[in-house]
CSV table of C-alpha atoms in Angstrom, one decimal:
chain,number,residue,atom,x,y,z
A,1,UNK,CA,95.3,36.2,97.0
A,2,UNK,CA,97.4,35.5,93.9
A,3,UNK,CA,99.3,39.6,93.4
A,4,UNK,CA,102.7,40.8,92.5
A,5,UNK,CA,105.4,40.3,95.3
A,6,UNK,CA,109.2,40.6,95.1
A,7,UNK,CA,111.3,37.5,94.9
A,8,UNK,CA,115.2,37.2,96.3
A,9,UNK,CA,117.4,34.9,94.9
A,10,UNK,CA,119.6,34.2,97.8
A,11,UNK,CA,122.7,32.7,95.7
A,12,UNK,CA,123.3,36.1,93.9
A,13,UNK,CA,122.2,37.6,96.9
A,14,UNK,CA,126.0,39.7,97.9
A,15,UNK,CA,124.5,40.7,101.2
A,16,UNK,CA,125.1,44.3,100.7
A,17,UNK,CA,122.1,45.3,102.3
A,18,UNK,CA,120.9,47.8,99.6
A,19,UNK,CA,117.7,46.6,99.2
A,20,UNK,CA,116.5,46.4,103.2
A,21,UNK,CA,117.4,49.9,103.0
A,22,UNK,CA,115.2,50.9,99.8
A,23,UNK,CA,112.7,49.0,101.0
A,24,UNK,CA,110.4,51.9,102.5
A,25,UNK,CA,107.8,49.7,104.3
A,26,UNK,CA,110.7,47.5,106.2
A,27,UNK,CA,109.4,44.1,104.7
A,28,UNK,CA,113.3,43.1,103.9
A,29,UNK,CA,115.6,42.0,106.6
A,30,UNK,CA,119.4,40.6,106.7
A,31,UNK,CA,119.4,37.2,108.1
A,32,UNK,CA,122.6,35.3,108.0
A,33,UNK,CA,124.1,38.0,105.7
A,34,UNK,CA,121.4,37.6,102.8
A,35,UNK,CA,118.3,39.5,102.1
A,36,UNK,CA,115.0,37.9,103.2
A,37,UNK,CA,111.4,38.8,102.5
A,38,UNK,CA,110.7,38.5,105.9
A,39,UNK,CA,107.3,40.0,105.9
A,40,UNK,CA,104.9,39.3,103.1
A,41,UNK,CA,102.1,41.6,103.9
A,42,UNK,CA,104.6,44.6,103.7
A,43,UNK,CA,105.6,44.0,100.6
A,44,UNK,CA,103.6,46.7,98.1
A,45,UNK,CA,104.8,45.1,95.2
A,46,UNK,CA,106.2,48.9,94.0
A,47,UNK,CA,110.1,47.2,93.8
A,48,UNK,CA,112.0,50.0,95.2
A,49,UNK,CA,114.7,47.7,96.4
A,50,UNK,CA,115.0,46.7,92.3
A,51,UNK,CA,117.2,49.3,91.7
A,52,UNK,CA,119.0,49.7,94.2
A,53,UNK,CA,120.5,45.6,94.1
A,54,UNK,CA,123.6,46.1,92.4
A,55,UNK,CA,123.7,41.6,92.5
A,56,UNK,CA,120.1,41.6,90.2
A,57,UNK,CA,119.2,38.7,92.9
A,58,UNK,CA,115.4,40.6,93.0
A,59,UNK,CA,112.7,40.3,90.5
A,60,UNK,CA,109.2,40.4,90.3
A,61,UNK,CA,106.9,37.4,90.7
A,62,UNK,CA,103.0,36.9,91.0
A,63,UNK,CA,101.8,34.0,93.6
A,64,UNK,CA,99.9,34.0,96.3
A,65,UNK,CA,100.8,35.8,98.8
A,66,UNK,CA,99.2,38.3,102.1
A,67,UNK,CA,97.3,41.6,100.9
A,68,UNK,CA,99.8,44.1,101.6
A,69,UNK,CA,98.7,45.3,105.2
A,70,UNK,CA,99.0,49.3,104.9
A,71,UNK,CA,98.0,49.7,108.1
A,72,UNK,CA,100.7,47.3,110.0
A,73,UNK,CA,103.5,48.7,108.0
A,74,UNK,CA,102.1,52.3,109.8
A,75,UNK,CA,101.9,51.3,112.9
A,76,UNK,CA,105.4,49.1,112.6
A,77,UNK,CA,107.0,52.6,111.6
A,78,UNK,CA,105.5,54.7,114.4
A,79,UNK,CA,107.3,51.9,116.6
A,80,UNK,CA,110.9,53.4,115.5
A,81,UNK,CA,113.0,56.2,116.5
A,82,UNK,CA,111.7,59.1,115.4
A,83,UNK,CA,115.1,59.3,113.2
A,84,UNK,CA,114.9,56.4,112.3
A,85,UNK,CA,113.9,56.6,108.8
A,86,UNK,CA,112.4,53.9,106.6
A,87,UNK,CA,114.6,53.6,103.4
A,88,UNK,CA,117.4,55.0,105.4
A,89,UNK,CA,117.6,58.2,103.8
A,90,UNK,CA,117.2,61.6,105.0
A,91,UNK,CA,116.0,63.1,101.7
A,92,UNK,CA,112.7,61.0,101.8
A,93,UNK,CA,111.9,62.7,105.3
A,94,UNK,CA,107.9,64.1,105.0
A,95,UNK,CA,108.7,67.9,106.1
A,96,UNK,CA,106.6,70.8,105.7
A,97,UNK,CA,108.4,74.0,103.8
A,98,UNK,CA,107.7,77.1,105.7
A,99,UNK,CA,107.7,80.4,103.5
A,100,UNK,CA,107.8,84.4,104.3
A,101,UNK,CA,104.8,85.8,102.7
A,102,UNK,CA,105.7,87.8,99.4
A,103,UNK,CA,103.6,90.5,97.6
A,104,UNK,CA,105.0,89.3,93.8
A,105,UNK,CA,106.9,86.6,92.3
A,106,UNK,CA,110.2,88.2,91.2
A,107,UNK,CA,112.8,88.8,94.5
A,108,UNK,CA,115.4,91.5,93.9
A,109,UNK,CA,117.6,89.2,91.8
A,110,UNK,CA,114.8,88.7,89.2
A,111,UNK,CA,114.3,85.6,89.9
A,112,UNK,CA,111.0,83.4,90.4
A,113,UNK,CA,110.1,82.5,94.1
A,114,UNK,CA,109.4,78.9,94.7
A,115,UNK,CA,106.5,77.8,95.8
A,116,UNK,CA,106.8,74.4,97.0
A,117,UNK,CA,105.3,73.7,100.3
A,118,UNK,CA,106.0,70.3,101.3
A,119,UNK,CA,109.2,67.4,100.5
A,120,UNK,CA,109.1,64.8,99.1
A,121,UNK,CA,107.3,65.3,96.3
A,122,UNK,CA,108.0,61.9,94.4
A,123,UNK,CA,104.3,59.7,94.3
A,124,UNK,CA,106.5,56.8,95.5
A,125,UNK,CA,108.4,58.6,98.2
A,126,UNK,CA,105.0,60.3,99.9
A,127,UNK,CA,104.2,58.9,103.3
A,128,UNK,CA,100.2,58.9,103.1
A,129,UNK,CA,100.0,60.3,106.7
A,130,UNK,CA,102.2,63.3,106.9
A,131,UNK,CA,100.4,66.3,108.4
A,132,UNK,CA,100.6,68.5,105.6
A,133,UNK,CA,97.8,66.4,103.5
A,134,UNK,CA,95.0,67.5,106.0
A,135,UNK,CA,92.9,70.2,104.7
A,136,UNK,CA,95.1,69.9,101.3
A,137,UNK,CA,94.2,71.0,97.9
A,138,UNK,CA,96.5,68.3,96.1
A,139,UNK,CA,98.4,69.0,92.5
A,140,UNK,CA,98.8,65.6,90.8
A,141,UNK,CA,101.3,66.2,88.2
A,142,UNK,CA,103.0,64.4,85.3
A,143,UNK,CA,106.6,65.2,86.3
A,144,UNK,CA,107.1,66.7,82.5
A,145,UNK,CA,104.5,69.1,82.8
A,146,UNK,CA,106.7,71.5,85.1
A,147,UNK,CA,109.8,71.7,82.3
A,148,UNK,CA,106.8,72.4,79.7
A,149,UNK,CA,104.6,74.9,81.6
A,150,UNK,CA,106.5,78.2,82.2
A,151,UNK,CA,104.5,79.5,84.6
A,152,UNK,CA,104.1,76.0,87.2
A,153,UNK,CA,104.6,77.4,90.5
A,154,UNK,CA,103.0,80.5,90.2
A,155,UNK,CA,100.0,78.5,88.3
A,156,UNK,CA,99.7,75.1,89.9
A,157,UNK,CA,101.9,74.8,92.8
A,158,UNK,CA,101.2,77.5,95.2
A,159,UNK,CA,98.9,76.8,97.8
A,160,UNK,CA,98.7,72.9,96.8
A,161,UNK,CA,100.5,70.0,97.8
A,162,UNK,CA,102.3,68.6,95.3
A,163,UNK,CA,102.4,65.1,93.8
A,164,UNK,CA,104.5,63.9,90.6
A,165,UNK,CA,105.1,60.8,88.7
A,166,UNK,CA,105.4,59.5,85.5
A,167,UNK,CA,102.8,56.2,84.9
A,168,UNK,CA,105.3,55.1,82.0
A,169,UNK,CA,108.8,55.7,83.6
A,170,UNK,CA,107.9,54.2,86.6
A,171,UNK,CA,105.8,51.6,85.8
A,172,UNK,CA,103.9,51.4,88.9
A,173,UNK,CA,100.1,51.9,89.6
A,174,UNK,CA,99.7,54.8,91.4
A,175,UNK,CA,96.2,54.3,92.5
A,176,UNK,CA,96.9,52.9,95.9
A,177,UNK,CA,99.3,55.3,97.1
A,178,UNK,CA,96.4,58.0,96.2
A,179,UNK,CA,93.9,56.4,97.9
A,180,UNK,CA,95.6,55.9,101.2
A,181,UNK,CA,96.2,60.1,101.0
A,182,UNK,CA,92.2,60.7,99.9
A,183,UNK,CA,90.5,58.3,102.4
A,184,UNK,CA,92.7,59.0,105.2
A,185,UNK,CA,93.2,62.7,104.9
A,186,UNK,CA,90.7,65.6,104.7
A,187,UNK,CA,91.5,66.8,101.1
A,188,UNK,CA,89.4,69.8,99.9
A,189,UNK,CA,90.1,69.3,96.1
A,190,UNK,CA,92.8,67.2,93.6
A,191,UNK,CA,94.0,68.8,90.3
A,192,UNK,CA,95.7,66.8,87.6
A,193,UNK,CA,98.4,67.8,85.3
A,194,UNK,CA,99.0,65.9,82.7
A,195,UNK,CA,100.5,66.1,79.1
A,196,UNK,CA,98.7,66.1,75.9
A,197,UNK,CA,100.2,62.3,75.2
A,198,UNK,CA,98.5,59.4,75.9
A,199,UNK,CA,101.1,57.8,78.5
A,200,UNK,CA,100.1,60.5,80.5
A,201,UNK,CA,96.8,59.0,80.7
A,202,UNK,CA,97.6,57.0,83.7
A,203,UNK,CA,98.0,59.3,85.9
A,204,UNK,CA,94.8,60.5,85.2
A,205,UNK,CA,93.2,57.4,85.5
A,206,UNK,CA,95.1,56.2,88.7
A,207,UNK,CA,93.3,59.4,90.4
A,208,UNK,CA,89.6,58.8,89.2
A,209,UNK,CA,90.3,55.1,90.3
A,210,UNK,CA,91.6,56.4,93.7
A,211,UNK,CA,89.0,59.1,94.2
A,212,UNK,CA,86.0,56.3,93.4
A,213,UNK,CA,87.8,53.8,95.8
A,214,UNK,CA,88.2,56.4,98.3
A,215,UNK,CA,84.4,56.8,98.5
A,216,UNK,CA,84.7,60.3,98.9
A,217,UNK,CA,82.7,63.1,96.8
A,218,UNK,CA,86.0,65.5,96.6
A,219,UNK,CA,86.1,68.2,93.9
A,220,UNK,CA,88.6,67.9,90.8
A,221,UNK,CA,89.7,68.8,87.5
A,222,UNK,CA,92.3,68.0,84.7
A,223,UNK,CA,94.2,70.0,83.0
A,224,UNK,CA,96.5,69.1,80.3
A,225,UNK,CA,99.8,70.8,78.7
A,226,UNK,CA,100.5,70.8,75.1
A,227,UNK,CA,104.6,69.7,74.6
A,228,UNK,CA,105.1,73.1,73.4
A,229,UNK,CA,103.6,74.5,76.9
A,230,UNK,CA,100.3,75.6,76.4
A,231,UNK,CA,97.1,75.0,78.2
A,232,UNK,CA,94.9,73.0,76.1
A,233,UNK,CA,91.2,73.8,76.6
């Protein structure tokens, strides 16, 4: 199938290693001191390794190439140590965030109580089968939204897993990533939160494509925020 793939260019190539450990699905491997796309089918075509080459030797390409194989890269990670992360980074561990109950919102120092119930919360950075997704009600948010709402946590995030991303910023279709977490979790219902401007449309429309492709009937809504932080009916 002809679909977007990464491409090293082994002369700027530094060796560094950077990019086999951004690479989340482990398709980049050091060989000889360069970076090799060693496995095609892991490849999502996201690019998280873009960034962090500090050589620019990768760039996007489209030929043909495998379909990215979700379920190989799963069972290639289950394989590892259990602390052996797969972009080498700590932070991007799926953990669940435990919380003592609490009757109001406002602790003894006046301030708001989080309500955040899971980490990470970046679209790219979820791992479609961590255990908090079962029997999740899902917040799909525009990252945005948060700094415009006042009230998010209290409103949007408690008792939801959380999900943010920006369709223009990140330049990615998110579609995929959702529709590993629909079809292979038991979700009881997805909100969107979006922005009143029209960027914000993708993320939007990456849902209802991940939703239809899921081939699930699950319960959701949108909602959308005005930039001066008011729900727009």
């Amino acid at each position: 199938m002809i679909r977007k793939i990464i491409r090293i260019d082994e002369e700027k190539c530094s060796g560094c290693g950077a990019c086999a450990d951004a690479c989340h699905e482990g398709a980049i491997e050091m060989i000889d001191g360069k970076a090799r796309l060693t496995r095609e089918d892991y490849c999502d075509g996201f690019g998280d390794c873009l960034p962090a080459c500090p050589a620019d030797a990768i760039t996007f390409e489209e030929r043909e190439a495998p379909a990215y194989d979700e379920a190989a890269v799963f069972a290639a990670k289950k394989k590892k140590q259990p602390n052996d992360l797969p972009c080498g980074c700590p932070g991007t561990k799926s953990k669940a965030i435990h919380r003592e109950p609490f009757d109001c919102t406002v602790n003894k120092n006046d301030k708001i109580e989080s309500h955040l119930s899971q980490w990470p919360v970046q679209i790219k950075l979820l791992a479609p089968n961590a255990p908090y997704f079962d029997g999740a009600n899902l917040l799909v948010a525009a990252d945005c939204t948060a700094y415009a709402y006042g009230d998010f946590h209290r409103d949007f995030i408690k008792n939801r897993i959380t999900l943010i991303g920006c369709p223009k910023l990140d330049e990615i279709d998110y579609a995929d990533k959702l529709t590993a977490i629909i079809a292979n979790n038991d979700i009881k219902s997805v909100t969107v939160i979006r922005m009143e401007v029209p960027c914000c449309g993708g993320i939007e429309m990456a849902v209802k494509r991940a939703l239809q492709a899921s081939g699930k009937i699950i319960p959701w809504q949108v909602i959308t925020i005005s930039i001066d932080g008011r729900i727009i009916e």
